[in-house]
């Protein structure tokens, strides 16, 4: 019997109609997850359930998750073990939210912060521009190609990519104009080849009539140049994109079970994982030092552009990391951001 902080987290009931953990575990088995992986999931989820006490899993919030993680630290768990358990909990909530059993995933922001904290880790997998070029070239699926290219070329977070609407992307292309149901956002109307990331969107925000499940973690609104390679990937995706369900006209929508619905950050991670696994860049149980994830692309973008652009604040501006100098970079955007970006952005294809 496993315990944490003196609590028994073994459940006596295994009724799938009342226990979401049983539902999740049974479905993971149907997806072909290994017995070891399934056991690890159940151990973590029972542990977290015990931490909640009388509260139910569906009502857990971000603070509950943070307190549980702190409890693991207090009990002497190694950082790698804590991260693995956090990943398990995040996948559980992400999955249950995606299938409609839970309203939201309280681990989204927690995982973002844990990933950001590890961004400077020197043990991450080293990928050269040439290797990344081969990787992206091997992604033929239009949606995945557009997502991966966007993340690699901008360092954008997965949730920020999901919150993009077509009005936030100014592409001077006849095919794109045909698909556009709303005018281009005013902030980029005079800047063709640009996209806009809204810093005001948070988890639960209602934007253009749609409640958002992901938040944008930016200090200020950001305009990001679109280079030729990203433009081509986005145009190709938009040529096959289904009509969105939402009137907000999301840029990225699902092609699977939630056909036409706005893509979620969990779905983005799933898409990236699929292509990374095919390339041998992702393995179940491996940590951030080995696995290529959406956040890895943020790390890759940052490393490459810092080596190419003399002004470090340009990279921070594009990433959305700084607030103190944003006014200067916004008012002199063409000179201080657009020109350095376009002159230095790495090419993936010759």
Short mmCIF file of N, CA and C in Angstrom, two decimals, residues 73-251:
data_model
loop_
_atom_site.label_atom_id
_atom_site.label_comp_id
_atom_site.label_asym_id
_atom_site.label_seq_id
_atom_site.Cartn_x
_atom_site.Cartn_y
_atom_site.Cartn_z
N UNK A 73 7.85 17.57 -3.14
CA UNK A 73 9.18 18.09 -2.79
C UNK A 73 9.46 17.86 -1.31
N UNK A 74 8.46 18.18 -0.48
CA UNK A 74 8.63 18.03 0.97
C UNK A 74 8.88 16.57 1.36
N UNK A 75 8.31 15.64 0.57
CA UNK A 75 8.48 14.21 0.86
C UNK A 75 9.76 13.65 0.27
N UNK A 76 10.57 14.50 -0.36
CA UNK A 76 11.88 14.07 -0.83
C UNK A 76 11.93 13.48 -2.21
N UNK A 77 10.88 13.66 -3.02
CA UNK A 77 10.92 13.15 -4.39
C UNK A 77 11.98 13.92 -5.20
N UNK A 78 12.67 13.20 -6.09
CA UNK A 78 13.67 13.84 -6.95
C UNK A 78 12.96 14.72 -7.99
N UNK A 79 13.64 15.79 -8.47
CA UNK A 79 13.02 16.67 -9.47
C UNK A 79 12.50 15.93 -10.70
N UNK A 80 13.27 14.94 -11.18
CA UNK A 80 12.83 14.18 -12.35
C UNK A 80 11.55 13.41 -12.08
N UNK A 81 11.44 12.84 -10.89
CA UNK A 81 10.23 12.09 -10.52
C UNK A 81 9.03 13.03 -10.39
N UNK A 82 9.27 14.21 -9.83
CA UNK A 82 8.19 15.19 -9.69
C UNK A 82 7.68 15.61 -11.07
N UNK A 83 8.62 15.84 -11.99
CA UNK A 83 8.20 16.25 -13.33
C UNK A 83 7.41 15.14 -14.01
N UNK A 84 7.85 13.90 -13.86
CA UNK A 84 7.13 12.78 -14.48
C UNK A 84 5.71 12.71 -13.94
N UNK A 85 5.55 12.87 -12.62
CA UNK A 85 4.22 12.84 -12.03
C UNK A 85 3.37 14.02 -12.52
N UNK A 86 4.00 15.18 -12.66
CA UNK A 86 3.27 16.34 -13.18
C UNK A 86 2.80 16.08 -14.60
N UNK A 87 3.64 15.45 -15.42
CA UNK A 87 3.26 15.10 -16.80
C UNK A 87 2.07 14.15 -16.78
N UNK A 88 2.10 13.16 -15.90
CA UNK A 88 0.99 12.20 -15.80
C UNK A 88 -0.31 12.91 -15.46
N UNK A 89 -0.25 13.81 -14.47
CA UNK A 89 -1.46 14.53 -14.05
C UNK A 89 -1.96 15.45 -15.15
N UNK A 90 -1.02 16.09 -15.84
CA UNK A 90 -1.39 16.98 -16.94
C UNK A 90 -2.08 16.21 -18.06
N UNK A 91 -1.55 15.04 -18.39
CA UNK A 91 -2.16 14.25 -19.46
C UNK A 91 -3.54 13.75 -19.07
N UNK A 92 -3.69 13.39 -17.79
CA UNK A 92 -4.99 12.95 -17.31
C UNK A 92 -6.02 14.06 -17.46
N UNK A 93 -5.71 15.25 -16.92
CA UNK A 93 -6.67 16.34 -16.98
C UNK A 93 -6.89 16.83 -18.42
N UNK A 94 -5.81 16.86 -19.20
CA UNK A 94 -5.95 17.27 -20.58
C UNK A 94 -6.86 16.35 -21.36
N UNK A 95 -6.69 15.07 -21.14
CA UNK A 95 -7.52 14.08 -21.83
C UNK A 95 -8.98 14.18 -21.39
N UNK A 96 -9.20 14.26 -20.08
CA UNK A 96 -10.57 14.31 -19.57
C UNK A 96 -11.28 15.60 -20.00
N UNK A 97 -10.54 16.68 -20.13
CA UNK A 97 -11.14 17.93 -20.64
C UNK A 97 -11.44 17.81 -22.12
N UNK A 98 -10.54 17.17 -22.87
CA UNK A 98 -10.71 17.04 -24.31
C UNK A 98 -11.92 16.18 -24.66
N UNK A 99 -12.18 15.15 -23.87
CA UNK A 99 -13.33 14.28 -24.15
C UNK A 99 -14.61 14.80 -23.49
N UNK A 100 -14.51 15.91 -22.75
CA UNK A 100 -15.70 16.54 -22.20
C UNK A 100 -16.12 16.07 -20.83
N UNK A 101 -15.32 15.22 -20.18
CA UNK A 101 -15.66 14.75 -18.83
C UNK A 101 -15.42 15.85 -17.80
N UNK A 102 -14.31 16.59 -17.95
CA UNK A 102 -14.01 17.72 -17.07
C UNK A 102 -14.12 19.01 -17.87
N UNK A 103 -14.32 20.12 -17.17
CA UNK A 103 -14.47 21.41 -17.84
C UNK A 103 -13.14 22.00 -18.29
N UNK A 104 -12.06 21.72 -17.54
CA UNK A 104 -10.78 22.36 -17.86
C UNK A 104 -9.63 21.53 -17.31
N UNK A 105 -8.42 21.89 -17.74
CA UNK A 105 -7.20 21.25 -17.27
C UNK A 105 -6.47 22.21 -16.34
N UNK A 106 -6.49 21.98 -15.01
CA UNK A 106 -5.84 22.91 -14.08
C UNK A 106 -4.32 22.86 -14.12
N UNK A 107 -3.76 21.91 -14.88
CA UNK A 107 -2.30 21.76 -14.93
C UNK A 107 -1.66 22.56 -16.07
N UNK A 108 -2.46 23.22 -16.90
CA UNK A 108 -1.91 23.90 -18.08
C UNK A 108 -0.86 24.94 -17.68
N UNK A 109 -1.24 25.86 -16.81
CA UNK A 109 -0.31 26.93 -16.41
C UNK A 109 0.85 26.35 -15.61
N UNK A 110 0.57 25.35 -14.76
CA UNK A 110 1.62 24.73 -13.96
C UNK A 110 2.70 24.14 -14.86
N UNK A 111 2.29 23.43 -15.91
CA UNK A 111 3.26 22.82 -16.82
C UNK A 111 4.04 23.87 -17.59
N UNK A 112 3.36 24.96 -17.97
CA UNK A 112 4.05 26.06 -18.66
C UNK A 112 5.17 26.60 -17.77
N UNK A 113 4.85 26.83 -16.48
CA UNK A 113 5.85 27.39 -15.57
C UNK A 113 6.99 26.41 -15.33
N UNK A 114 6.68 25.13 -15.20
CA UNK A 114 7.73 24.14 -15.00
C UNK A 114 8.63 24.05 -16.22
N UNK A 115 8.03 24.18 -17.40
CA UNK A 115 8.82 24.14 -18.63
C UNK A 115 9.71 25.36 -18.75
N UNK A 116 9.13 26.55 -18.40
CA UNK A 116 9.91 27.79 -18.48
C UNK A 116 11.11 27.72 -17.54
N UNK A 117 10.90 27.15 -16.36
CA UNK A 117 11.98 27.06 -15.37
C UNK A 117 13.13 26.24 -15.90
N UNK A 118 12.80 25.24 -16.74
CA UNK A 118 13.84 24.37 -17.26
C UNK A 118 14.41 24.82 -18.58
N UNK A 119 14.04 26.04 -19.03
CA UNK A 119 14.42 26.48 -20.37
C UNK A 119 15.92 26.66 -20.52
N UNK A 120 16.63 26.95 -19.43
CA UNK A 120 18.07 27.19 -19.53
C UNK A 120 18.88 25.93 -19.29
N UNK A 121 18.23 24.78 -19.20
CA UNK A 121 18.94 23.54 -18.93
C UNK A 121 19.96 23.24 -20.00
N UNK A 122 21.24 22.98 -19.62
CA UNK A 122 22.27 22.70 -20.61
C UNK A 122 22.24 21.27 -21.12
N UNK A 123 21.32 20.45 -20.57
CA UNK A 123 21.31 19.04 -20.95
C UNK A 123 20.26 18.73 -22.02
N UNK A 124 19.61 19.73 -22.56
CA UNK A 124 18.61 19.47 -23.61
C UNK A 124 19.28 18.85 -24.83
N UNK A 125 18.48 18.09 -25.55
CA UNK A 125 18.95 17.51 -26.81
C UNK A 125 19.47 18.63 -27.72
N UNK A 126 20.63 18.43 -28.31
CA UNK A 126 21.17 19.43 -29.23
C UNK A 126 20.73 19.10 -30.65
N UNK A 127 20.04 20.04 -31.27
CA UNK A 127 19.57 19.88 -32.64
C UNK A 127 20.10 21.06 -33.45
N UNK A 128 20.80 20.76 -34.54
CA UNK A 128 21.32 21.81 -35.41
C UNK A 128 20.22 22.31 -36.34
N UNK A 129 20.46 23.44 -36.98
CA UNK A 129 19.49 23.95 -37.95
C UNK A 129 19.31 22.94 -39.08
N UNK A 130 20.41 22.31 -39.50
CA UNK A 130 20.31 21.31 -40.57
C UNK A 130 19.44 20.14 -40.15
N UNK A 131 19.60 19.66 -38.92
CA UNK A 131 18.76 18.56 -38.43
C UNK A 131 17.31 18.99 -38.29
N UNK A 132 17.09 20.21 -37.80
CA UNK A 132 15.72 20.70 -37.69
C UNK A 132 15.10 20.85 -39.08
N UNK A 133 15.90 21.24 -40.05
CA UNK A 133 15.40 21.38 -41.42
C UNK A 133 14.92 20.03 -41.95
N UNK A 134 15.70 18.98 -41.71
CA UNK A 134 15.31 17.65 -42.15
C UNK A 134 14.04 17.19 -41.42
N UNK A 135 13.97 17.51 -40.15
CA UNK A 135 12.81 17.14 -39.35
C UNK A 135 11.54 17.79 -39.90
N UNK A 136 11.59 19.11 -40.10
CA UNK A 136 10.41 19.83 -40.59
C UNK A 136 10.06 19.39 -42.01
N UNK A 137 11.06 19.13 -42.82
CA UNK A 137 10.80 18.69 -44.19
C UNK A 137 10.08 17.35 -44.22
N UNK A 138 10.28 16.55 -43.18
CA UNK A 138 9.62 15.24 -43.12
C UNK A 138 8.18 15.31 -42.65
N UNK A 139 7.73 16.48 -42.20
CA UNK A 139 6.34 16.64 -41.73
C UNK A 139 5.48 17.03 -42.93
N UNK A 140 4.73 16.09 -43.46
CA UNK A 140 3.94 16.32 -44.67
C UNK A 140 2.50 16.72 -44.37
N UNK A 141 1.99 16.34 -43.20
CA UNK A 141 0.63 16.67 -42.80
C UNK A 141 0.49 18.19 -42.73
N UNK A 142 -0.42 18.83 -43.50
CA UNK A 142 -0.49 20.30 -43.56
C UNK A 142 -0.68 20.98 -42.20
N UNK A 143 -1.54 20.42 -41.35
CA UNK A 143 -1.76 21.03 -40.04
C UNK A 143 -0.50 20.92 -39.19
N UNK A 144 0.10 19.75 -39.14
CA UNK A 144 1.30 19.56 -38.33
C UNK A 144 2.46 20.38 -38.87
N UNK A 145 2.56 20.47 -40.19
CA UNK A 145 3.65 21.25 -40.80
C UNK A 145 3.51 22.73 -40.42
N UNK A 146 2.28 23.24 -40.47
CA UNK A 146 2.06 24.64 -40.12
C UNK A 146 2.34 24.89 -38.64
N UNK A 147 1.90 23.99 -37.79
CA UNK A 147 2.13 24.14 -36.35
C UNK A 147 3.62 24.12 -36.01
N UNK A 148 4.31 23.10 -36.53
CA UNK A 148 5.74 22.96 -36.21
C UNK A 148 6.52 24.15 -36.75
N UNK A 149 6.24 24.56 -37.98
CA UNK A 149 6.95 25.70 -38.56
C UNK A 149 6.71 26.97 -37.76
N UNK A 150 5.47 27.19 -37.35
CA UNK A 150 5.14 28.36 -36.54
C UNK A 150 5.91 28.36 -35.22
N UNK A 151 5.92 27.23 -34.53
CA UNK A 151 6.59 27.15 -33.23
C UNK A 151 8.09 27.31 -33.36
N UNK A 152 8.67 26.68 -34.39
CA UNK A 152 10.12 26.76 -34.60
C UNK A 152 10.54 28.17 -34.99
N UNK A 153 9.74 28.84 -35.81
CA UNK A 153 10.13 30.13 -36.37
C UNK A 153 9.81 31.32 -35.47
N UNK A 154 8.97 31.11 -34.44
CA UNK A 154 8.56 32.23 -33.59
C UNK A 154 8.84 32.01 -32.11
N UNK A 155 9.08 30.78 -31.68
CA UNK A 155 9.24 30.51 -30.26
C UNK A 155 7.95 30.67 -29.49
N UNK A 156 6.83 30.65 -30.18
CA UNK A 156 5.54 30.85 -29.55
C UNK A 156 5.16 29.65 -28.67
N UNK A 157 4.42 29.90 -27.62
CA UNK A 157 3.91 28.83 -26.77
C UNK A 157 2.75 28.12 -27.47
N UNK A 158 2.53 26.87 -27.11
CA UNK A 158 1.47 26.09 -27.75
C UNK A 158 0.10 26.75 -27.55
N UNK A 159 -0.16 27.21 -26.34
CA UNK A 159 -1.44 27.84 -26.07
C UNK A 159 -1.65 29.11 -26.86
N UNK A 160 -0.58 29.86 -27.10
CA UNK A 160 -0.67 31.09 -27.88
C UNK A 160 -0.99 30.78 -29.34
N UNK A 161 -0.41 29.70 -29.85
CA UNK A 161 -0.72 29.28 -31.22
C UNK A 161 -2.19 28.90 -31.32
N UNK A 162 -2.70 28.22 -30.31
CA UNK A 162 -4.11 27.80 -30.32
C UNK A 162 -5.05 29.00 -30.29
N UNK A 163 -4.65 30.09 -29.64
CA UNK A 163 -5.53 31.26 -29.52
C UNK A 163 -5.52 32.15 -30.75
N UNK A 164 -4.67 31.88 -31.72
CA UNK A 164 -4.66 32.70 -32.92
C UNK A 164 -5.95 32.52 -33.72
N UNK A 165 -6.54 33.63 -34.10
CA UNK A 165 -7.66 33.62 -35.04
C UNK A 165 -7.13 34.08 -36.40
N UNK A 166 -7.91 33.82 -37.43
CA UNK A 166 -7.44 34.20 -38.77
C UNK A 166 -7.24 35.70 -38.87
N UNK A 167 -8.01 36.48 -38.12
CA UNK A 167 -7.85 37.94 -38.14
C UNK A 167 -6.51 38.37 -37.56
N UNK A 168 -5.86 37.48 -36.80
CA UNK A 168 -4.56 37.79 -36.21
C UNK A 168 -3.40 37.51 -37.13
N UNK A 169 -3.68 37.05 -38.34
CA UNK A 169 -2.64 36.68 -39.30
C UNK A 169 -2.86 37.44 -40.59
N UNK A 170 -1.92 38.32 -40.94
CA UNK A 170 -2.04 39.11 -42.16
C UNK A 170 -1.18 38.48 -43.25
N UNK A 171 -1.82 37.69 -44.09
CA UNK A 171 -1.15 37.06 -45.23
C UNK A 171 -1.74 37.62 -46.50
N UNK A 172 -0.90 38.22 -47.31
CA UNK A 172 -1.37 38.82 -48.56
C UNK A 172 -1.46 37.72 -49.62
N UNK A 173 -2.50 36.93 -49.53
CA UNK A 173 -2.67 35.80 -50.43
C UNK A 173 -4.15 35.70 -50.80
N UNK A 174 -4.42 35.52 -52.09
CA UNK A 174 -5.81 35.50 -52.55
C UNK A 174 -6.59 34.36 -51.92
N UNK A 175 -5.96 33.19 -51.79
CA UNK A 175 -6.63 32.06 -51.19
C UNK A 175 -7.00 32.30 -49.74
N UNK A 176 -6.09 32.96 -49.01
CA UNK A 176 -6.35 33.26 -47.61
C UNK A 176 -7.46 34.29 -47.49
N UNK A 177 -7.43 35.29 -48.33
CA UNK A 177 -8.48 36.32 -48.29
C UNK A 177 -9.85 35.71 -48.52
N UNK A 178 -9.91 34.68 -49.34
CA UNK A 178 -11.18 34.01 -49.63
C UNK A 178 -11.74 33.33 -48.39
N UNK A 179 -10.85 32.79 -47.53
CA UNK A 179 -11.27 32.09 -46.32
C UNK A 179 -11.60 33.04 -45.18
N UNK A 180 -11.14 34.27 -45.26
CA UNK A 180 -11.26 35.19 -44.13
C UNK A 180 -12.70 35.67 -43.96
N UNK A 181 -13.27 35.45 -42.78
CA UNK A 181 -14.64 35.90 -42.51
C UNK A 181 -14.66 37.22 -41.75
N UNK A 182 -13.54 37.61 -41.18
CA UNK A 182 -13.43 38.86 -40.42
C UNK A 182 -12.26 39.65 -40.97
N UNK A 183 -12.31 40.98 -40.89
CA UNK A 183 -11.17 41.79 -41.37
C UNK A 183 -9.94 41.56 -40.51
N UNK A 184 -8.77 41.81 -41.10
CA UNK A 184 -7.52 41.68 -40.36
C UNK A 184 -7.53 42.65 -39.19
N UNK A 185 -6.98 42.21 -38.08
CA UNK A 185 -6.91 43.05 -36.87
C UNK A 185 -6.22 44.38 -37.18
N UNK A 186 -6.71 45.45 -36.60
CA UNK A 186 -6.20 46.79 -36.89
C UNK A 186 -4.71 46.92 -36.62
N UNK A 187 -4.20 46.25 -35.60
CA UNK A 187 -2.80 46.38 -35.20
C UNK A 187 -1.84 45.88 -36.26
N UNK A 188 -2.30 45.03 -37.19
CA UNK A 188 -1.40 44.51 -38.24
C UNK A 188 -1.93 44.80 -39.64
N UNK A 189 -2.98 45.60 -39.73
CA UNK A 189 -3.61 45.87 -41.03
C UNK A 189 -2.63 46.51 -42.01
N UNK A 190 -1.73 47.33 -41.49
CA UNK A 190 -0.75 48.00 -42.35
C UNK A 190 0.58 47.26 -42.40
N UNK A 191 0.58 46.01 -41.92
CA UNK A 191 1.82 45.23 -41.88
C UNK A 191 1.60 43.84 -42.49
N UNK A 192 1.59 43.75 -43.81
CA UNK A 192 1.45 42.43 -44.44
C UNK A 192 2.60 41.51 -44.02
N UNK A 193 2.32 40.23 -43.95
CA UNK A 193 3.34 39.28 -43.54
C UNK A 193 3.64 39.37 -42.05
N UNK A 194 2.58 39.52 -41.25
CA UNK A 194 2.74 39.70 -39.81
C UNK A 194 1.62 38.97 -39.08
N UNK A 195 1.92 38.49 -37.87
CA UNK A 195 0.86 37.95 -37.02
C UNK A 195 0.87 38.68 -35.68
N UNK A 196 -0.26 38.60 -34.99
CA UNK A 196 -0.45 39.35 -33.76
C UNK A 196 -0.80 38.40 -32.62
N UNK A 197 -0.11 38.54 -31.47
CA UNK A 197 -0.41 37.74 -30.29
C UNK A 197 -0.96 38.66 -29.21
N UNK A 198 -2.19 38.40 -28.81
CA UNK A 198 -2.91 39.22 -27.85
C UNK A 198 -2.53 38.83 -26.43
N UNK A 199 -1.99 39.77 -25.68
CA UNK A 199 -1.51 39.47 -24.32
C UNK A 199 -2.65 39.40 -23.30
N UNK A 200 -3.85 39.83 -23.67
CA UNK A 200 -4.94 39.91 -22.70
C UNK A 200 -5.72 38.60 -22.56
N UNK A 201 -5.45 37.63 -23.41
CA UNK A 201 -6.22 36.38 -23.36
C UNK A 201 -5.71 35.50 -22.23
N UNK A 202 -6.60 35.14 -21.33
CA UNK A 202 -6.28 34.23 -20.24
C UNK A 202 -7.18 33.01 -20.30
N UNK A 203 -6.88 32.02 -19.48
CA UNK A 203 -7.72 30.83 -19.41
C UNK A 203 -9.12 31.26 -18.95
N UNK A 204 -10.13 30.92 -19.72
CA UNK A 204 -11.50 31.29 -19.38
C UNK A 204 -11.96 32.60 -19.99
N UNK A 205 -11.04 33.36 -20.63
CA UNK A 205 -11.43 34.62 -21.27
C UNK A 205 -12.39 34.34 -22.43
N UNK A 206 -13.37 35.22 -22.59
CA UNK A 206 -14.28 35.13 -23.73
C UNK A 206 -13.81 36.14 -24.76
N UNK A 207 -13.33 35.65 -25.89
CA UNK A 207 -12.79 36.51 -26.94
C UNK A 207 -13.51 36.21 -28.24
N UNK A 208 -14.06 37.25 -28.85
CA UNK A 208 -14.83 37.09 -30.09
C UNK A 208 -15.94 36.06 -29.90
N UNK A 209 -16.54 36.08 -28.70
CA UNK A 209 -17.67 35.21 -28.43
C UNK A 209 -17.33 33.79 -28.07
N UNK A 210 -16.03 33.48 -27.89
CA UNK A 210 -15.63 32.11 -27.59
C UNK A 210 -14.80 32.06 -26.31
N UNK A 211 -15.17 31.16 -25.40
CA UNK A 211 -14.41 30.99 -24.17
C UNK A 211 -13.14 30.21 -24.46
N UNK A 212 -12.00 30.75 -24.03
CA UNK A 212 -10.71 30.15 -24.34
C UNK A 212 -10.26 29.20 -23.22
N UNK A 213 -9.72 28.06 -23.62
CA UNK A 213 -9.23 27.08 -22.65
C UNK A 213 -7.74 27.21 -22.42
N UNK A 214 -7.06 27.98 -23.25
CA UNK A 214 -5.62 28.25 -23.08
C UNK A 214 -5.42 29.74 -22.90
N UNK A 215 -4.35 30.11 -22.21
CA UNK A 215 -4.05 31.51 -22.00
C UNK A 215 -2.75 31.92 -22.68
N UNK A 216 -2.61 33.21 -22.97
CA UNK A 216 -1.38 33.75 -23.53
C UNK A 216 -0.56 34.39 -22.41
N UNK A 217 0.66 33.93 -22.25
CA UNK A 217 1.51 34.43 -21.15
C UNK A 217 2.49 35.46 -21.69
N UNK A 218 1.96 36.64 -22.01
CA UNK A 218 2.80 37.70 -22.58
C UNK A 218 2.67 38.96 -21.75
N UNK A 219 3.78 39.71 -21.68
CA UNK A 219 3.75 40.96 -20.94
C UNK A 219 3.02 42.05 -21.73
N UNK A 220 3.14 42.03 -23.03
CA UNK A 220 2.47 43.01 -23.89
C UNK A 220 2.04 42.34 -25.19
N UNK A 221 1.11 42.98 -25.90
CA UNK A 221 0.74 42.52 -27.24
C UNK A 221 2.00 42.50 -28.12
N UNK A 222 2.04 41.55 -29.05
CA UNK A 222 3.25 41.36 -29.85
C UNK A 222 2.91 41.18 -31.33
N UNK A 223 3.65 41.91 -32.17
CA UNK A 223 3.59 41.68 -33.62
C UNK A 223 4.82 40.89 -34.03
N UNK A 224 4.60 39.80 -34.75
CA UNK A 224 5.72 38.93 -35.14
C UNK A 224 5.74 38.80 -36.66
N UNK A 225 6.88 39.06 -37.29
CA UNK A 225 6.98 38.91 -38.75
C UNK A 225 6.77 37.46 -39.17
N UNK A 226 6.18 37.29 -40.33
CA UNK A 226 6.00 35.96 -40.94
C UNK A 226 6.98 35.87 -42.10
N UNK A 227 7.94 34.94 -42.03
CA UNK A 227 8.89 34.81 -43.13
C UNK A 227 8.28 33.92 -44.23
N UNK A 228 8.99 33.75 -45.31
CA UNK A 228 8.46 33.05 -46.48
C UNK A 228 8.12 31.60 -46.17
N UNK A 229 8.95 30.93 -45.38
CA UNK A 229 8.70 29.52 -45.09
C UNK A 229 7.46 29.34 -44.23
N UNK A 230 7.29 30.19 -43.24
CA UNK A 230 6.09 30.11 -42.41
C UNK A 230 4.86 30.49 -43.23
N UNK A 231 5.01 31.49 -44.07
CA UNK A 231 3.89 31.89 -44.93
C UNK A 231 3.42 30.72 -45.78
N UNK A 232 4.35 30.02 -46.42
CA UNK A 232 3.98 28.90 -47.29
C UNK A 232 3.27 27.80 -46.50
N UNK A 233 3.76 27.52 -45.29
CA UNK A 233 3.15 26.47 -44.46
C UNK A 233 1.73 26.86 -44.04
N UNK A 234 1.53 28.14 -43.70
CA UNK A 234 0.21 28.59 -43.29
C UNK A 234 -0.76 28.61 -44.47
N UNK A 235 -0.30 29.06 -45.62
CA UNK A 235 -1.16 29.09 -46.81
C UNK A 235 -1.58 27.67 -47.20
N UNK A 236 -0.65 26.74 -47.13
CA UNK A 236 -0.98 25.35 -47.45
C UNK A 236 -2.02 24.80 -46.48
N UNK A 237 -1.86 25.09 -45.19
CA UNK A 237 -2.83 24.62 -44.20
C UNK A 237 -4.20 25.23 -44.44
N UNK A 238 -4.24 26.53 -44.69
CA UNK A 238 -5.51 27.20 -44.87
C UNK A 238 -6.25 26.73 -46.12
N UNK A 239 -5.51 26.19 -47.07
CA UNK A 239 -6.16 25.69 -48.28
C UNK A 239 -6.97 24.43 -48.02
N UNK A 240 -6.68 23.75 -46.89
CA UNK A 240 -7.41 22.52 -46.56
C UNK A 240 -8.12 22.61 -45.21
N UNK A 241 -8.00 23.72 -44.52
CA UNK A 241 -8.62 23.86 -43.20
C UNK A 241 -10.14 23.75 -43.30
N UNK A 242 -10.75 22.93 -42.44
CA UNK A 242 -12.22 22.85 -42.43
C UNK A 242 -12.83 24.17 -41.96
N UNK A 243 -14.07 24.38 -42.27
CA UNK A 243 -14.76 25.55 -41.75
C UNK A 243 -14.82 25.45 -40.24
N UNK A 244 -14.33 26.46 -39.53
CA UNK A 244 -14.34 26.39 -38.05
C UNK A 244 -15.76 26.39 -37.50
N UNK A 245 -15.94 25.73 -36.38
CA UNK A 245 -17.23 25.73 -35.69
C UNK A 245 -17.48 27.09 -35.07
N UNK A 246 -16.42 27.70 -34.53
CA UNK A 246 -16.54 28.98 -33.83
C UNK A 246 -16.58 30.16 -34.79
N UNK A 247 -17.43 31.14 -34.47
CA UNK A 247 -17.48 32.37 -35.25
C UNK A 247 -16.22 33.20 -35.08
N UNK A 248 -15.39 32.87 -34.07
CA UNK A 248 -14.13 33.59 -33.87
C UNK A 248 -13.14 33.29 -34.99
N UNK A 249 -13.40 32.26 -35.78
CA UNK A 249 -12.57 31.89 -36.93
C UNK A 249 -11.14 31.53 -36.52
N UNK A 250 -10.97 30.49 -35.67
CA UNK A 250 -9.63 30.10 -35.23
C UNK A 250 -8.74 29.67 -36.39
N UNK A 251 -7.45 29.99 -36.26
CA UNK A 251 -6.49 29.61 -37.30
C UNK A 251 -6.32 28.10 -37.37
#
